[in-house]
Coordinates of C-alpha atoms in Angstrom, one line a residue:
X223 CA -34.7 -25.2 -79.7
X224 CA -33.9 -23.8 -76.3
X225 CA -30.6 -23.2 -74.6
X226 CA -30.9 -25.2 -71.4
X227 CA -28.8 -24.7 -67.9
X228 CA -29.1 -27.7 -66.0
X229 CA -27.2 -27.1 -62.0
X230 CA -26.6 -30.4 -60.6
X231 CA -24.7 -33.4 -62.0
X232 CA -26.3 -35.8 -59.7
X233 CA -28.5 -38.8 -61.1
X234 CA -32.1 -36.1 -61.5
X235 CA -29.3 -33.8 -63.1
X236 CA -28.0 -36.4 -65.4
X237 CA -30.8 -37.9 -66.2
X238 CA -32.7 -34.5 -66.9
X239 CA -29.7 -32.9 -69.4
X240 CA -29.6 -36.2 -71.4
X241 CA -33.6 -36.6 -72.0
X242 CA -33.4 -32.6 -73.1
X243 CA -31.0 -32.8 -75.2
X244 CA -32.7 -35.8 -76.9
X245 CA -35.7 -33.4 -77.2
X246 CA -33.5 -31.4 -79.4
X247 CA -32.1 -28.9 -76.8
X248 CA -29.1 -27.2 -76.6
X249 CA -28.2 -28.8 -73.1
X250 CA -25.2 -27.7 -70.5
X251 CA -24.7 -29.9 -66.9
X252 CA -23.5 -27.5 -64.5
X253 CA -21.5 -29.6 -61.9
X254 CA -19.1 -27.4 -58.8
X255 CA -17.3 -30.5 -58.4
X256 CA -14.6 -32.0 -60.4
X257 CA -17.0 -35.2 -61.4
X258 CA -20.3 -36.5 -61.5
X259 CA -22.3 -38.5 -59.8
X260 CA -20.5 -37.7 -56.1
X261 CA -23.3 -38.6 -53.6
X262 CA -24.1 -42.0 -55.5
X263 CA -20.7 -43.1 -54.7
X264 CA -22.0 -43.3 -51.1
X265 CA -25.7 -45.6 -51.7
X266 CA -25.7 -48.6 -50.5
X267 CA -22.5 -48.7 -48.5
X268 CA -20.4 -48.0 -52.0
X269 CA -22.7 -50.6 -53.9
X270 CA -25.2 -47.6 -55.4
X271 CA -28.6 -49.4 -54.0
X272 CA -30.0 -48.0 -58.0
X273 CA -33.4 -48.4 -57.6
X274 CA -36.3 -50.4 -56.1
X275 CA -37.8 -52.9 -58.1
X276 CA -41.0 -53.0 -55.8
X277 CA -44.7 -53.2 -58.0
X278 CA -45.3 -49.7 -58.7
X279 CA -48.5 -49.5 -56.6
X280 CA -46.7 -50.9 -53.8
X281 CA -43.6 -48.1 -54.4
X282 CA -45.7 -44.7 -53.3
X283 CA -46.6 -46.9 -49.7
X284 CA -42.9 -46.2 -49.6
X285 CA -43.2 -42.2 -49.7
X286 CA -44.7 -40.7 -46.7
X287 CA -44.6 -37.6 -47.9
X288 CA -46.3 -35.8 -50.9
X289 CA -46.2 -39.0 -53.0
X290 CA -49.2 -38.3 -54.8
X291 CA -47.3 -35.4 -56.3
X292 CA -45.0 -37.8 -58.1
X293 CA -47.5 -40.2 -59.8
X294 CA -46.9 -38.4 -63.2
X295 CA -43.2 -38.4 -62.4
X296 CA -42.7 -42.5 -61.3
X297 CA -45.3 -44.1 -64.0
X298 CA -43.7 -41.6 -67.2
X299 CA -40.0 -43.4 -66.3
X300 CA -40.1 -46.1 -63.5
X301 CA -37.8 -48.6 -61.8
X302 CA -38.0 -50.9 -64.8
X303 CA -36.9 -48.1 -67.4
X304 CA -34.1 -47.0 -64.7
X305 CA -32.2 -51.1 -64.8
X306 CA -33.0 -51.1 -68.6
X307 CA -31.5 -48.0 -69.0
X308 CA -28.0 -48.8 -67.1
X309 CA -28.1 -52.4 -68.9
X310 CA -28.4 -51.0 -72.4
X311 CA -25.2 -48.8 -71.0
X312 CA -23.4 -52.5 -70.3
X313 CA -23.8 -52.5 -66.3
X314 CA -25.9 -55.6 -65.7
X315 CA -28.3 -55.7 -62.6
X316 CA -29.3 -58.1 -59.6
X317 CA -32.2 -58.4 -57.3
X318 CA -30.8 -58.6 -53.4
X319 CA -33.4 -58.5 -50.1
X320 CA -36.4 -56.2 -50.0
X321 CA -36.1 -56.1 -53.7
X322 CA -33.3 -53.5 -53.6
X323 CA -31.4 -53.9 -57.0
X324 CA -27.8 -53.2 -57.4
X325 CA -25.0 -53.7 -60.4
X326 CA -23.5 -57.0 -59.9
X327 CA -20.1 -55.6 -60.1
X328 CA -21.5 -53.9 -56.3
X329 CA -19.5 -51.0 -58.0
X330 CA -21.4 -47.7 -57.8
X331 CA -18.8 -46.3 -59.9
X332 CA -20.0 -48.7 -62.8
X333 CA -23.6 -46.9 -62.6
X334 CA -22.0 -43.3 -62.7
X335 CA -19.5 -44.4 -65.6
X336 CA -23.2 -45.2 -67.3
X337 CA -25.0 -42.3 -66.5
X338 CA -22.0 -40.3 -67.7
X339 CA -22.0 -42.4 -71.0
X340 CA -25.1 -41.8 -71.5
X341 CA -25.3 -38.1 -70.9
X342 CA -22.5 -37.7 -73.4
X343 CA -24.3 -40.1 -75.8
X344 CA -27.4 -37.5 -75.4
X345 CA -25.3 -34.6 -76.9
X346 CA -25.4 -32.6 -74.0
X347 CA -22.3 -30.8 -72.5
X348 CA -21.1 -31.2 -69.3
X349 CA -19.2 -28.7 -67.4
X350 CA -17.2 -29.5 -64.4
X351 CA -15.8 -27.5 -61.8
X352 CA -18.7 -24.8 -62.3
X353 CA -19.9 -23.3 -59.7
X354 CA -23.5 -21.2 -59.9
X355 CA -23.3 -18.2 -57.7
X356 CA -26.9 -16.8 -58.8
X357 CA -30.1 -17.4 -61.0
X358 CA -31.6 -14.1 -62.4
X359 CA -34.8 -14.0 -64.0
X360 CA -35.2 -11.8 -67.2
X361 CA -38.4 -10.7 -69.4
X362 CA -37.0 -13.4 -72.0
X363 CA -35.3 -16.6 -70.1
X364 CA -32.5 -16.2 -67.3
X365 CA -29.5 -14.9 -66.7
X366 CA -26.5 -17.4 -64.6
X367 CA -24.1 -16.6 -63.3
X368 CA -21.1 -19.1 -63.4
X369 CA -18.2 -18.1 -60.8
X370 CA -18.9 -14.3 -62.0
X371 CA -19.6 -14.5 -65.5
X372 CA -23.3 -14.2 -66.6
X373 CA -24.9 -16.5 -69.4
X374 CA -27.9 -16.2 -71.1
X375 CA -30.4 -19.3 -70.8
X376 CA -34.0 -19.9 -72.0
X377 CA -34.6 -22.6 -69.7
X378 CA -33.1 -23.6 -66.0
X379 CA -33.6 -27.0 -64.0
X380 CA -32.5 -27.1 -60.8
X381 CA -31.2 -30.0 -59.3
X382 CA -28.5 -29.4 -56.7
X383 CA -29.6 -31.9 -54.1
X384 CA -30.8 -31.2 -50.6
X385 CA -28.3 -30.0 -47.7
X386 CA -26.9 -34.0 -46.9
X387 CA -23.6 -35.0 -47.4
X388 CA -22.2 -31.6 -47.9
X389 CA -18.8 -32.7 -49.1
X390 CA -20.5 -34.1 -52.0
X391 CA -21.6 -30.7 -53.2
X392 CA -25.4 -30.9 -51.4
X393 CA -24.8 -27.3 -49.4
X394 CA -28.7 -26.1 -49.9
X395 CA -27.5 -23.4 -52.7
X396 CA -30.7 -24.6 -55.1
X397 CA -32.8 -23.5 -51.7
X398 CA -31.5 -20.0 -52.1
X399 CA -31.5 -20.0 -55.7
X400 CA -35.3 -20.9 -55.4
X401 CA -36.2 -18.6 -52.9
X402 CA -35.0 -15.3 -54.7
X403 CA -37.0 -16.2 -57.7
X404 CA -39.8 -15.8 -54.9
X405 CA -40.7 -19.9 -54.3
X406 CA -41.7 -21.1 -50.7
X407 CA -38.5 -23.3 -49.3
X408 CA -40.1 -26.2 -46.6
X409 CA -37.0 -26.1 -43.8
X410 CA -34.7 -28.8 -44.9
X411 CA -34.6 -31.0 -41.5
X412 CA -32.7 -34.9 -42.0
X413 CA -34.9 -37.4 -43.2
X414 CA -32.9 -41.0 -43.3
X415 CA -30.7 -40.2 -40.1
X416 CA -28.9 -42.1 -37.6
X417 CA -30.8 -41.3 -34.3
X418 CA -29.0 -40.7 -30.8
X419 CA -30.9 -42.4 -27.9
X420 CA -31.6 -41.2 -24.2
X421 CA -30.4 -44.4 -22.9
X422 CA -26.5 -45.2 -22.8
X423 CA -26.6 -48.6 -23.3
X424 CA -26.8 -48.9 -27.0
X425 CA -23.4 -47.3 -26.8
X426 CA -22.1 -50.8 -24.8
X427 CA -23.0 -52.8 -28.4
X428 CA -21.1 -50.5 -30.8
X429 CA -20.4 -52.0 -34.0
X430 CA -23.4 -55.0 -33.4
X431 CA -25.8 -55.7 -36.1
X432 CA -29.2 -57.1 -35.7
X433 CA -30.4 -59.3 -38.3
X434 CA -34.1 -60.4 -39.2
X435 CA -35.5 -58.4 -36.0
X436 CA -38.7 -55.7 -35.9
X437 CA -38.3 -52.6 -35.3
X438 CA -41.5 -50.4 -34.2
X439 CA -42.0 -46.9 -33.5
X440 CA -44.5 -45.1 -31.1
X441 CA -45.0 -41.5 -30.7
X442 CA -47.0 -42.1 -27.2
X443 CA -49.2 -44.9 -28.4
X444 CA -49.8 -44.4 -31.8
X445 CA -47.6 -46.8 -33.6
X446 CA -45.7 -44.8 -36.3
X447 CA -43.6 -47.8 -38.0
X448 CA -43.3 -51.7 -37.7
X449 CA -40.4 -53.4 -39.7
X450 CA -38.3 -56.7 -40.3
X451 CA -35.1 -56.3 -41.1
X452 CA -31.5 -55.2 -39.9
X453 CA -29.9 -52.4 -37.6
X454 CA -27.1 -51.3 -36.2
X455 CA -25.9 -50.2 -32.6
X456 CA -23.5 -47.1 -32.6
X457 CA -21.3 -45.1 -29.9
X458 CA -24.4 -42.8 -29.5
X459 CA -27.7 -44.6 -30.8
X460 CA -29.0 -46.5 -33.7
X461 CA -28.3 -46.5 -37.3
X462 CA -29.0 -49.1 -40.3
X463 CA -32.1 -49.8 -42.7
X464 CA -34.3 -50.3 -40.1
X465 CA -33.8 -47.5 -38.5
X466 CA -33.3 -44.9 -41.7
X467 CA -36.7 -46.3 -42.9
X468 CA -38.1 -45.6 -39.2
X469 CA -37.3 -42.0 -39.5
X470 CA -38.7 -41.4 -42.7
X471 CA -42.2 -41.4 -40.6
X472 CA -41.1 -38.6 -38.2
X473 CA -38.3 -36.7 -39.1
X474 CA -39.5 -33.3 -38.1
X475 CA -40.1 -34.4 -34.3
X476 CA -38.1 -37.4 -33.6
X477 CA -37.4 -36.2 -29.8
X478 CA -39.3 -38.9 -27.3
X479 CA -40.2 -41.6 -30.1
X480 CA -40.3 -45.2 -28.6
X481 CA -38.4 -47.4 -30.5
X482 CA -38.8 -51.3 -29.7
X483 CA -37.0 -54.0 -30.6
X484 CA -38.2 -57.5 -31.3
X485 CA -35.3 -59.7 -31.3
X486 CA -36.9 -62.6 -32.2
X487 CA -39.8 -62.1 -34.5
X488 CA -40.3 -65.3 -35.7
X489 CA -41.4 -66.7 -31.7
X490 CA -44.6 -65.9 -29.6
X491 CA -43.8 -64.8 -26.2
X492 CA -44.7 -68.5 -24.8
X493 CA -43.0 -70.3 -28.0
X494 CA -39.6 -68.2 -26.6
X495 CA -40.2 -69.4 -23.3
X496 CA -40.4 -73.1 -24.0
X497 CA -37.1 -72.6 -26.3
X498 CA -35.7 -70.8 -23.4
X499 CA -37.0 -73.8 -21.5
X500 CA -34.8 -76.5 -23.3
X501 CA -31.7 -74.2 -23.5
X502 CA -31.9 -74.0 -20.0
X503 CA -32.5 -77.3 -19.4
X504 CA -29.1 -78.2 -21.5
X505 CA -27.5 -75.7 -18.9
X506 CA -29.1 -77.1 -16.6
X507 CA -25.3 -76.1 -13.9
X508 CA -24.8 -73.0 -15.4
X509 CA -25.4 -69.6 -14.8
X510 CA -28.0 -67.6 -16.3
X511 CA -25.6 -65.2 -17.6
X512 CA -23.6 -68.6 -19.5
X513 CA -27.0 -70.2 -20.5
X514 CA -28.2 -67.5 -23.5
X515 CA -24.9 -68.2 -25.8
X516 CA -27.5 -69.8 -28.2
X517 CA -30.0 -67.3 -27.9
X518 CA -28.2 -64.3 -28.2
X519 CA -25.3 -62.4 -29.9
X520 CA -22.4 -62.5 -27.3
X521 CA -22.1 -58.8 -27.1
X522 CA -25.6 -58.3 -26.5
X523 CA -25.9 -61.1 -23.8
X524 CA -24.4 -58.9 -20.8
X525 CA -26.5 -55.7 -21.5
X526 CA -29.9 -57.9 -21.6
X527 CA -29.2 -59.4 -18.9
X528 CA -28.4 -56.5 -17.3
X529 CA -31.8 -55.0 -18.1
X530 CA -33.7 -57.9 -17.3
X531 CA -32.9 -57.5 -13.4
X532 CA -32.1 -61.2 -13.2
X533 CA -28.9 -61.9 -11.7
X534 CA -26.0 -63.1 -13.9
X535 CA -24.9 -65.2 -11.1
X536 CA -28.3 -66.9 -10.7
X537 CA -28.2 -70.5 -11.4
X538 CA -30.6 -71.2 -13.9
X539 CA -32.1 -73.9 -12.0
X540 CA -33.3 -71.1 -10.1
X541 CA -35.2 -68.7 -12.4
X542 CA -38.9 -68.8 -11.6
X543 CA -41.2 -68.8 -14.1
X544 CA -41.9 -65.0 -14.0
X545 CA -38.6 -64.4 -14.2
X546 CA -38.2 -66.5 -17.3
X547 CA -41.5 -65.0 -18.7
X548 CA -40.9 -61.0 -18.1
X549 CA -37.4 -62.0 -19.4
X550 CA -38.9 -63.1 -22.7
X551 CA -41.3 -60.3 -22.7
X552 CA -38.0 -58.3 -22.6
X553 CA -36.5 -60.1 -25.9
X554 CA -39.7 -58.9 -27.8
X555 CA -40.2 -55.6 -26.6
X556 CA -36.5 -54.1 -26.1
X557 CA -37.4 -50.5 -26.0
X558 CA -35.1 -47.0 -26.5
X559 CA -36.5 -43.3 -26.3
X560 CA -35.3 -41.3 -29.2
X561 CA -33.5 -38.4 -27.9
X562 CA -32.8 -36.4 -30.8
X563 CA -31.8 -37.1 -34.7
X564 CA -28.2 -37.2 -35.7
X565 CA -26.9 -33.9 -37.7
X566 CA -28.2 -32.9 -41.1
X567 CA -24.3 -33.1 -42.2
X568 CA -25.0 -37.0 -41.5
X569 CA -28.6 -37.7 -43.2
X570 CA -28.4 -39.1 -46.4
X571 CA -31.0 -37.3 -47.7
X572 CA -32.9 -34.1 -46.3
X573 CA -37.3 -33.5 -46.1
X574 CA -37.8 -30.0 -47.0
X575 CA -37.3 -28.2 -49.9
X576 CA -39.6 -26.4 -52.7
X577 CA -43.1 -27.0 -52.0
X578 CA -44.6 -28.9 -54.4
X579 CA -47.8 -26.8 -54.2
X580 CA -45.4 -24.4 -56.5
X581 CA -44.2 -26.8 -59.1
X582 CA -46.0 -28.3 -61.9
X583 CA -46.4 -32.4 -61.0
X584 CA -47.4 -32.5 -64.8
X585 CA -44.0 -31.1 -65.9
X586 CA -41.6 -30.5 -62.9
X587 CA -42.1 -26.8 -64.2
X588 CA -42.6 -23.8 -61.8
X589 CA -46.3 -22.4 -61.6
X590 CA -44.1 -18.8 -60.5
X591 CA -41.1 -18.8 -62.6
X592 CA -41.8 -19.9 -66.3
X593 CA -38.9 -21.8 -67.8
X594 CA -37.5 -22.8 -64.5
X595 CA -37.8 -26.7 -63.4
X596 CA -37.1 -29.0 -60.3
X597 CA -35.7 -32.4 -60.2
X598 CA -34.5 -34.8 -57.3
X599 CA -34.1 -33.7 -53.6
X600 CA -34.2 -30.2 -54.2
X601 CA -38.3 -31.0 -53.7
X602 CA -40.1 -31.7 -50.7
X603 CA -40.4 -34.8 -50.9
X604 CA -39.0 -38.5 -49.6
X605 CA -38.7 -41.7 -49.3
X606 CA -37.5 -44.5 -47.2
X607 CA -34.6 -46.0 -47.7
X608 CA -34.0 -49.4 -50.5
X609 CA -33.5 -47.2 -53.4
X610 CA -36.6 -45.4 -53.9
X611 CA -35.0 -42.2 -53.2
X612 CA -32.8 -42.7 -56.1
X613 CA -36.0 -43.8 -58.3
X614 CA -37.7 -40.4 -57.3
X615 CA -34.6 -38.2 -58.5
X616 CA -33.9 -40.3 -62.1
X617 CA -37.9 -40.4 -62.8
X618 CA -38.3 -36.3 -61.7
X619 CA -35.1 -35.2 -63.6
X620 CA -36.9 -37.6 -67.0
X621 CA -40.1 -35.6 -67.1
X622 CA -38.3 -32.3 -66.5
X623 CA -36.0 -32.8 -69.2
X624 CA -38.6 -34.1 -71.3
X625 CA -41.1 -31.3 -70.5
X626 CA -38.9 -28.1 -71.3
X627 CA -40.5 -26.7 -74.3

């Protein structure tokens, strides 16, 4: 039986201390805060988005980066084991769009209440308000230091989080741990971001959201990303699903990506222009800037009209047919130059972190430091937003805990 530290009472932490101390272990959760589970309060807008319930060969197209790296770690527990997991703990499950699943209380506090159940269920103890100042490696196991007194440990998991969401207890101290026990640390930059764009007039829709439109993104003309789904327009850019996912693809040089819009997905450019035909021919006295109420959201009517060059004022008995025709070219290309990605403090999760070409995929196990182990977003790797992130951290923290020897 080993004693077992592991530093991180997020869902890899958790998840990781109970499956050890099921192995027999003699398991302590080291958490700085005052409670578990912090950062899952926030997923899915306060719903806790759990998992992704996506085919599993379908669920690594949804990792950009170093997925094949977690194959051992996503088929050994996947998204099934995760719902049947939280439903044995009496938090039933539903299915929403994009096959995101959530507790049908939308509670994510019923989730943590489980994972805490469960951790305590396990046999493992869990230590609150304990903060790890330093990880020192001896010839037999580790020494930790807990705010300044040192404890002996055969075995240590790390699994504080990336740097996102800081007041959650994410603050990048596993990076630092990891480095001084001499692994390579990727920089952390902000993976599912808001993104601040070079144009001001997102900034005149604050506050609107876009429902069942594309999104693509170009780096020159590679395309990069193509989506349906929802966004959102904010006092400096875009932010929402569509957009988080979008990022996922070039977080470490979002400067000058072309983000277009198609507001209306479902219509060819000519199909748009006979339906713009017959709403114009039911306004047939009205202005054009009147005639688009059942095109368009209200708020965004004024800005596209003031980016299609056509006069608000113009009767619409009066728009030529190229007008009407670049105008509905404009509807399915609305296009936005990323000008930079919004803080770190704001991503809700970070890329960066221990390369994986140091860690073990077989056992979450350090090829340097024997006895020292990696689980959730302290590794270099990501996903796209729906709850797949949250997958990756339960199914890395299973095989770590279940790997420590």
């Amino acid at each position: 039986m080993s004693r077992v530290a592991v530093i991180g009472g997020g869902p890899a932490g958790m998840l990781c201390a109970a499956f050890a101390a099921q192995n027999g272990h003699d398991v302590t959760l080291l958490e700085k805060n005052g409670k578990l589970g912090r950062k899952l309060y926030l997923t899915g807008k306060g719903r806790c988005n759990l998992t992704n319930a996506t085919e599993m060969e379908d669920f690594f197209t949804h990792i950009p980066r170093n997925g094949k790296f977690l194959y051992s770690a996503l088929y050994g527990f996947d998204n099934r084991d995760i719902v049947a997991l939280v439903e044995s703990m009496g938090v039933p499950t539903k299915q929403e769009r994009g096959n995101r699943v959530f507790p049908v209380s939308d509670k994510s506090s019923d989730v943590i209440r489980a994972l805490e159940k469960y951790v305590q269920k396990s046999g493992a103890r869990v230590r609150l308000d304990a903060a790890v100042k330093d990880i020192h490696k001896e010839s037999k196991g580790f020494l930790v230091d807990i705010d300044g007194q040192r404890e002996p440990y055969d075995a240590v998991v790390l699994a504080t989080g990336g740097k996102s969401y800081a007041s959650t207890g994410s603050t990048g101290d596993g990076y630092a741990f990891a480095a001084r026990l001499g692994h390579t640390i990727l920089p952390p930059v902000p993976s599912l971001v808001p993104l601040e764009t070079a144009e001001e007039w997102p900034a005149e829709l604050m506050g609107l959201s876009l429902r069942n439109v594309t999104l693509r993104a170009y780096r020159d003309k590679k395309k990069l990303y193509e989506e349906l789904g929802e966004m959102l327009f904010t006092h400096f850019g875009v932010t929402g699903p569509l957009v988080l996912s979008a990022v996922s693809r070039f977080a470490e040089a979002p400067e000058g990506i072309r983000l277009v819009i198609d507001l209306k997905p479902g219509l060819s450019e000519e199909e748009l222009d006979r339906r713009l035909l017959r709403d114009f021919e039911k306004n047939i006295n009205r202005q054009f800037g009147n005639a688009l109420g059942e095109l368009l959201p209200a708020k965004l009517i004024p800005v596209i009209v003031g980016l299609s060059g056509i006069p608000a004022t113009l009767p619409v008995n009066e728009i030529q047919r190229a007008m009407r025709l670049s105008f509905c070219h404009l509807l399915k290309n609305l296009a936005m130059t990323v000008k930079r990605a919004r803080p770190v403090e704001e991503a809700i999760i970070t890329r960066g972190g221990v390369s994986v070409k140091e860690i073990d995929p077989s056992t979450m196990q350090s090829k340097l430091v024997p006895g020292l182990y990696f689980a959730g977003e302290i590794i270099d790797v990501d996903a796209t937003t729906g709850g797949y992130n949250l997958q990756i951290a339960y199914s890395t923290g299973v095989l770590a805990g279940r790997s420590i020897l």
